[in-house]
Each structure stands twice: as C-alpha cells, then as structure tokens.
mmCIF file of C-alpha atoms in Angstrom:
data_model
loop_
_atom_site.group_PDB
_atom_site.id
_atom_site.type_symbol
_atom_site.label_atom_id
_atom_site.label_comp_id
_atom_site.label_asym_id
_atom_site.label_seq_id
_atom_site.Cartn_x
_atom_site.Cartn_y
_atom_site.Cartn_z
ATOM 1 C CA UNK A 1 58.597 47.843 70.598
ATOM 2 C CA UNK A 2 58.559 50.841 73.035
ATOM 3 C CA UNK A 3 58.437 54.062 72.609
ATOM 4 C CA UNK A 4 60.965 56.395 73.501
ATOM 5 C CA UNK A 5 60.353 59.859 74.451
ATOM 6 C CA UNK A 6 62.201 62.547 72.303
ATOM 7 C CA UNK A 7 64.549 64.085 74.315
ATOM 8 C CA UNK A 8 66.171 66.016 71.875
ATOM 9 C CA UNK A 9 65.550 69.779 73.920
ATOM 10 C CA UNK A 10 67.168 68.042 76.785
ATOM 11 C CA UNK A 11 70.902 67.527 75.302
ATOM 12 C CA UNK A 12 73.004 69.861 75.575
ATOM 13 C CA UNK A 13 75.887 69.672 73.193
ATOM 14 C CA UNK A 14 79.472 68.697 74.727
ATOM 15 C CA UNK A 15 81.284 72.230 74.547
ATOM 16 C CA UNK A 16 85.030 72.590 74.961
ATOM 17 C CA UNK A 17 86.270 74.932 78.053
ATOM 18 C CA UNK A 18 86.969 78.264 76.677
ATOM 19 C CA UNK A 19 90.924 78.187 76.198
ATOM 20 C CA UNK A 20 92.620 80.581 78.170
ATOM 21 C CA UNK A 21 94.841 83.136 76.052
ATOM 22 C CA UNK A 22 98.181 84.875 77.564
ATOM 23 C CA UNK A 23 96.839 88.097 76.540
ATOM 24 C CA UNK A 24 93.900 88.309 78.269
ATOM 25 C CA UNK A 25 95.947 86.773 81.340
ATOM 26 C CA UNK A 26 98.121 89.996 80.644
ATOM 27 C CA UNK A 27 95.626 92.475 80.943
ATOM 28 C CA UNK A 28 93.772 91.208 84.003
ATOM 29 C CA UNK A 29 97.095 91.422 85.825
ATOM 30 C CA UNK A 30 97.390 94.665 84.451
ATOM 31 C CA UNK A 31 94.187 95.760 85.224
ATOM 32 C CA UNK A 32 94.860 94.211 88.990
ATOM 33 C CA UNK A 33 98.289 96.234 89.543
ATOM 34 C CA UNK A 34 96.548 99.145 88.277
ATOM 35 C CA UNK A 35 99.503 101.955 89.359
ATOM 36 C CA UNK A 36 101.677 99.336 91.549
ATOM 37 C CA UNK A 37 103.349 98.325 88.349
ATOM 38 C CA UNK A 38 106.921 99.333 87.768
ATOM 39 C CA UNK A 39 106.580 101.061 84.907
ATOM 40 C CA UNK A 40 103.815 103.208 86.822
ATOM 41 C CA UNK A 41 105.917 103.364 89.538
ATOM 42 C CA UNK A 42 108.987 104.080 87.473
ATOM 43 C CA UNK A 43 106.925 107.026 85.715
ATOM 44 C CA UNK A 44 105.738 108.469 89.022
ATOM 45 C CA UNK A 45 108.306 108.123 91.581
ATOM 46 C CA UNK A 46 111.363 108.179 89.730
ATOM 47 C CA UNK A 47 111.259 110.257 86.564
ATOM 48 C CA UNK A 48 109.787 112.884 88.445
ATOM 49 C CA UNK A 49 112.621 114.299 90.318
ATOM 50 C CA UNK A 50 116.591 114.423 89.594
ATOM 51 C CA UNK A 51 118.009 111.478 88.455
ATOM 52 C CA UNK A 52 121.318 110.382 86.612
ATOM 53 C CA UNK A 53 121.214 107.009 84.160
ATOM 54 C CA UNK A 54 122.648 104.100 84.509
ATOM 55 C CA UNK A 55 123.761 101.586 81.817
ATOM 56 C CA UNK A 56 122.664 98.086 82.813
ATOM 57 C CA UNK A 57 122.908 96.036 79.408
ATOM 58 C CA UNK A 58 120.522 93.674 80.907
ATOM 59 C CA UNK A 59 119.644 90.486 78.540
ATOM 60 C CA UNK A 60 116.362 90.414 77.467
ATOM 61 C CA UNK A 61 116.173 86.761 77.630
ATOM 62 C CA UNK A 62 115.787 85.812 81.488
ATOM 63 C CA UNK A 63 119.364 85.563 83.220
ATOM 64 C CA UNK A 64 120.293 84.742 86.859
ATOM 65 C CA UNK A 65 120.579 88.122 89.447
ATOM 66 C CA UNK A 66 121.672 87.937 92.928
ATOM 67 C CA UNK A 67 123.580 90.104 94.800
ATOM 68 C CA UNK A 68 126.887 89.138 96.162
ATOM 69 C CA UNK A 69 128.722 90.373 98.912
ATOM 70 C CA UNK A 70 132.190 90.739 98.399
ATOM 71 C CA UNK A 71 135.288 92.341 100.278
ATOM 72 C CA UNK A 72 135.221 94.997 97.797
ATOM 73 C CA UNK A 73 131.683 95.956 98.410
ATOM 74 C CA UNK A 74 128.400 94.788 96.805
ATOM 75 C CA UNK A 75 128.224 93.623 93.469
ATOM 76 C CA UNK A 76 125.085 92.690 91.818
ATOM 77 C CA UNK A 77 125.700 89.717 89.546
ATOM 78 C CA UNK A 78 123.622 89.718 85.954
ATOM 79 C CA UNK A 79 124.322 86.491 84.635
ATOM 80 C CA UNK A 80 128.004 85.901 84.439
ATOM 81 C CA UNK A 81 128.599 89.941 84.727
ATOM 82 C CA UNK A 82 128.982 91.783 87.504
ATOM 83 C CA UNK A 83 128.249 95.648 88.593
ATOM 84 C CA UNK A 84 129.548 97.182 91.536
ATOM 85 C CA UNK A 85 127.060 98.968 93.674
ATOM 86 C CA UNK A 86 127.309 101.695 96.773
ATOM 87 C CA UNK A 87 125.352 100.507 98.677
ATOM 88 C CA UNK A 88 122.725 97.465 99.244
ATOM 89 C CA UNK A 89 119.570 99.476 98.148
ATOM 90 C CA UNK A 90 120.892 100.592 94.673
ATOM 91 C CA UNK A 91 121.511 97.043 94.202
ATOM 92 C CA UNK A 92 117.759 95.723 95.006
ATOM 93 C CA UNK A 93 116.545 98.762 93.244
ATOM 94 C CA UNK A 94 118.886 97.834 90.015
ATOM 95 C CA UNK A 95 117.701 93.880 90.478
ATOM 96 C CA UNK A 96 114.615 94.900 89.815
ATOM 97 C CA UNK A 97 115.278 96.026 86.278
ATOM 98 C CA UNK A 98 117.869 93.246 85.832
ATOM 99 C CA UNK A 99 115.152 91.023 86.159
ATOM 100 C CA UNK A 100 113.116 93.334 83.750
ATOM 101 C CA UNK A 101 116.105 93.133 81.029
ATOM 102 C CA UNK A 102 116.658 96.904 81.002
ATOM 103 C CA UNK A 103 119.055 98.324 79.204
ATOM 104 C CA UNK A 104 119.629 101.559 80.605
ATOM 105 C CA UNK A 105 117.094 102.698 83.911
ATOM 106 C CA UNK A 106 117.191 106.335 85.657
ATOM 107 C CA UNK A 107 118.445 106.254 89.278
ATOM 108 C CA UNK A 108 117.768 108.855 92.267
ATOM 109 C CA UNK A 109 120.393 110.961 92.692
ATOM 110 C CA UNK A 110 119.207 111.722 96.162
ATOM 111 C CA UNK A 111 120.393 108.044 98.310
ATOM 112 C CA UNK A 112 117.416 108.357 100.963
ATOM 113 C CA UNK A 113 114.729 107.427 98.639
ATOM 114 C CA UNK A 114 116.320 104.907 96.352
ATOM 115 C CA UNK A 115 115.684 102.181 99.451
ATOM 116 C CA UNK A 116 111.736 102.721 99.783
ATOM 117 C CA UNK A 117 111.843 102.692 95.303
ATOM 118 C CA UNK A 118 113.008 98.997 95.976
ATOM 119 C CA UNK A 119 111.197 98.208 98.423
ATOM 120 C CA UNK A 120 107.939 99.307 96.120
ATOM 121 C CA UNK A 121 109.372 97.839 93.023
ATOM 122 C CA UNK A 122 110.400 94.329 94.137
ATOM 123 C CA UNK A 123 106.637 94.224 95.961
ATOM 124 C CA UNK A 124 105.272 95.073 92.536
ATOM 125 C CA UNK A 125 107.306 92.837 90.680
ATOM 126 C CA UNK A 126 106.691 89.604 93.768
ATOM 127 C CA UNK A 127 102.696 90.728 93.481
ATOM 128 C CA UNK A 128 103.327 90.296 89.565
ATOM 129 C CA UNK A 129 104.291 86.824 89.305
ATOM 130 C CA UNK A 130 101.828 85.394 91.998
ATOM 131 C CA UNK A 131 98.855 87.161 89.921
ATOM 132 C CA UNK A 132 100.128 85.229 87.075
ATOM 133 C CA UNK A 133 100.657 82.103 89.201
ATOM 134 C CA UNK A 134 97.436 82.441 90.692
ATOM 135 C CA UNK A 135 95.456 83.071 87.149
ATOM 136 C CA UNK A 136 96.841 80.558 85.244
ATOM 137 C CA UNK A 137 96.895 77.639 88.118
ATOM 138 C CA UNK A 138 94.449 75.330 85.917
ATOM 139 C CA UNK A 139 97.083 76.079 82.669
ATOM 140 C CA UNK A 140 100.059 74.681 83.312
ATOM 141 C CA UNK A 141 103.135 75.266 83.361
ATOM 142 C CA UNK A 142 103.578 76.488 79.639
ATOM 143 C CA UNK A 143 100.360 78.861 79.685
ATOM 144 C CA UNK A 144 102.444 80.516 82.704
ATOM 145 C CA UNK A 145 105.773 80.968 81.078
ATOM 146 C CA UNK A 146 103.822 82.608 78.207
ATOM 147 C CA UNK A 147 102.099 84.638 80.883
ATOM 148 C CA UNK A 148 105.546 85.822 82.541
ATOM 149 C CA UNK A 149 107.373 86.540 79.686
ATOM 150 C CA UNK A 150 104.656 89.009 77.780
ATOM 151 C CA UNK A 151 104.212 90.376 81.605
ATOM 152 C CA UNK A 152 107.811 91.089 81.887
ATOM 153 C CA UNK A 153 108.637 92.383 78.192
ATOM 154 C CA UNK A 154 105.568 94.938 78.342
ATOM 155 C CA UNK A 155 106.945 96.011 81.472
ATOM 156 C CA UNK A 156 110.979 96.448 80.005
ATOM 157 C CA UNK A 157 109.129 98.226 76.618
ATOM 158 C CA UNK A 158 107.066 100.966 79.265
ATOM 159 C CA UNK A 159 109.948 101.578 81.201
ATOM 160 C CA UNK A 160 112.625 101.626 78.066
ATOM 161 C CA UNK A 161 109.825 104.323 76.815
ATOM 162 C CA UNK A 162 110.456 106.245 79.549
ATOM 163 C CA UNK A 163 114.048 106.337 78.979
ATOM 164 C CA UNK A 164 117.151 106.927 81.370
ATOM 165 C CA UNK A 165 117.243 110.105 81.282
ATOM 166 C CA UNK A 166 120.520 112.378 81.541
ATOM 167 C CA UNK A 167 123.754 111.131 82.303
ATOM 168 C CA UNK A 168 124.470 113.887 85.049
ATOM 169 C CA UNK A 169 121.737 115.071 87.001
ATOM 170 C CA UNK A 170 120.694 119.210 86.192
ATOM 171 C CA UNK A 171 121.607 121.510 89.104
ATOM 172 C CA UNK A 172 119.458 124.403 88.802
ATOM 173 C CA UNK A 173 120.307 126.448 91.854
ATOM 174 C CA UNK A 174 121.083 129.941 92.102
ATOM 175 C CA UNK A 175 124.330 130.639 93.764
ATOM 176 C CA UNK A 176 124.220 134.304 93.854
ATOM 177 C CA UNK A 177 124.622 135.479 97.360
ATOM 178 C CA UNK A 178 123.831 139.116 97.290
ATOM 179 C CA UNK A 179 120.284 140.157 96.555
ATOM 180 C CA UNK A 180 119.165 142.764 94.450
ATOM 181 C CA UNK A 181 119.110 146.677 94.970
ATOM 182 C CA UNK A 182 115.730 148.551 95.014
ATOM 183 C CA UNK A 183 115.414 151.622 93.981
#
C-alpha cells in the first residue's frame, strides 16, 4: 500500500466571501461624496444666506417626480400631486428633495442662484446612485435597493435637521436716508 504524503499544511479551508453589508456600502459613498452631498450642499450653499420655506409634504416612501409643462406654467408632479412652480429651476431644485421625501426644504429668495443649487444638487444626487450602482454591482439587485434607500433616508434626516427655516425671508436693511449730525 503506498504512502501518501501529509498534506495537511497545504489545505486551506473553503472560506465564504465576506458578505457585503448596506452600511458599510453607506459610508463609503459617504466618504466618496465627501461635501458634494446634498445635505452638505444644502448646509453650505443654501442655509447660509436668505431664504423663505417651502412646504413640500414629500412621501417618504419613493413616489414618481417629473415636471410637467402645462399652459398654466410648470408644475412639478409628486406622485399624484401637483405644485406649481415660477419658473423651471425652482422646479429641478424642488425635484431634488421630492426625490429625497422632504417635508419642508429652504429655498433662495434671490432667483439667480436657485438654477446653479440644481444644477449641484441633481449632480450630487445622479453621482449618488451610480456610487451605489457601481459598489454593489456583484450584490444584486436587493443589496442595492437596501443601499439606496438608507442613502436616501440619511440624506432626508440631515437635511430635515437643518430645517426650512422662516416662512418670510428677514430684511435687515436700514432705510434711513439722512445720516447723522457730528458735533
């Protein structure tokens, strides 16, 4: 009978592939966007100057949003409600945090920066999902919905933190014309 040689050093034990957990999905996206997130973007950009809320009552649960064109103006459409907007940049910037499921977001009272805000916050939120896309591509399907929907309610609870803000925007101006005696 022959002799076999022990091989026992040589076997390496069948291990598993280290499952991959939503959370830590989470953070590495986070840690990725670093300040291109909306909430960072909200808490930078927008809180800072004069702003005036706006009630969205956004489900938290995700809902169809498009935009509609209509003869009375634009409307943005959140689920089977619809919002009528000035003008097509306070609807892409409102989308945004639509998609979030916002209840109540701050908006610029000053019109000429509310377009670049979108144009920042629908990059971040684009750049958001293909992170997640792109990290969970061996997953499926499942590990990304998990992935998305932790992404996008730590992103409604950050900017919900933040709050609206005041219904009317402060004007603190002095309107005094005539300036002070010397003596």
């Amino acid at each position: 009978m022959p002799v076999l040689p022990d091989m026992s050093d040589t076997i390496q034990p069948k291990t598993r592939p280290r499952r991959v957990r939503a959370e830590d999905v989470v953070a590495e996206i986070g840690e990725q966007l670093g300040e291109h997130t909306i909430a960072a973007i909200y808490r930078d950009r927008v809180r800072t100057i004069r702003t005036r809320s706006y009630t969205l009552d956004a489900p938290a649960r995700r809902v169809p949003v498009e935009i509609q064109y209509t003869l009375l103006g634009i409307e943005l459409k959140i689920g089977k409600r619809r919002l009528l907007c000035p003008d097509l940049a306070t609807a892409r910037y409102l989308r945004v945090f639509a998609w979030l499921g916002a209840a109540a977001v701050a908006v610029p009272y000053d019109i000429t920066r509310i377009s670049r805000l979108a144009d920042d916050l629908e990059s971040s939120w684009h750049r958001m999902l293909m992170l997640a896309e792109h990290l969970t591509g061996g997953g499926g399907p499942r590990l990304r919905g998990r992935v998305e929907s932790k992404l996008i309610a730590r992103e409604r609870e950050a900017v919900e933190a933040l709050g609206a803000g005041p219904a009317v925007p402060q004007f603190n101006q002095n309107t005094k014309q005539r300036k002070a005696k010397r003596q």
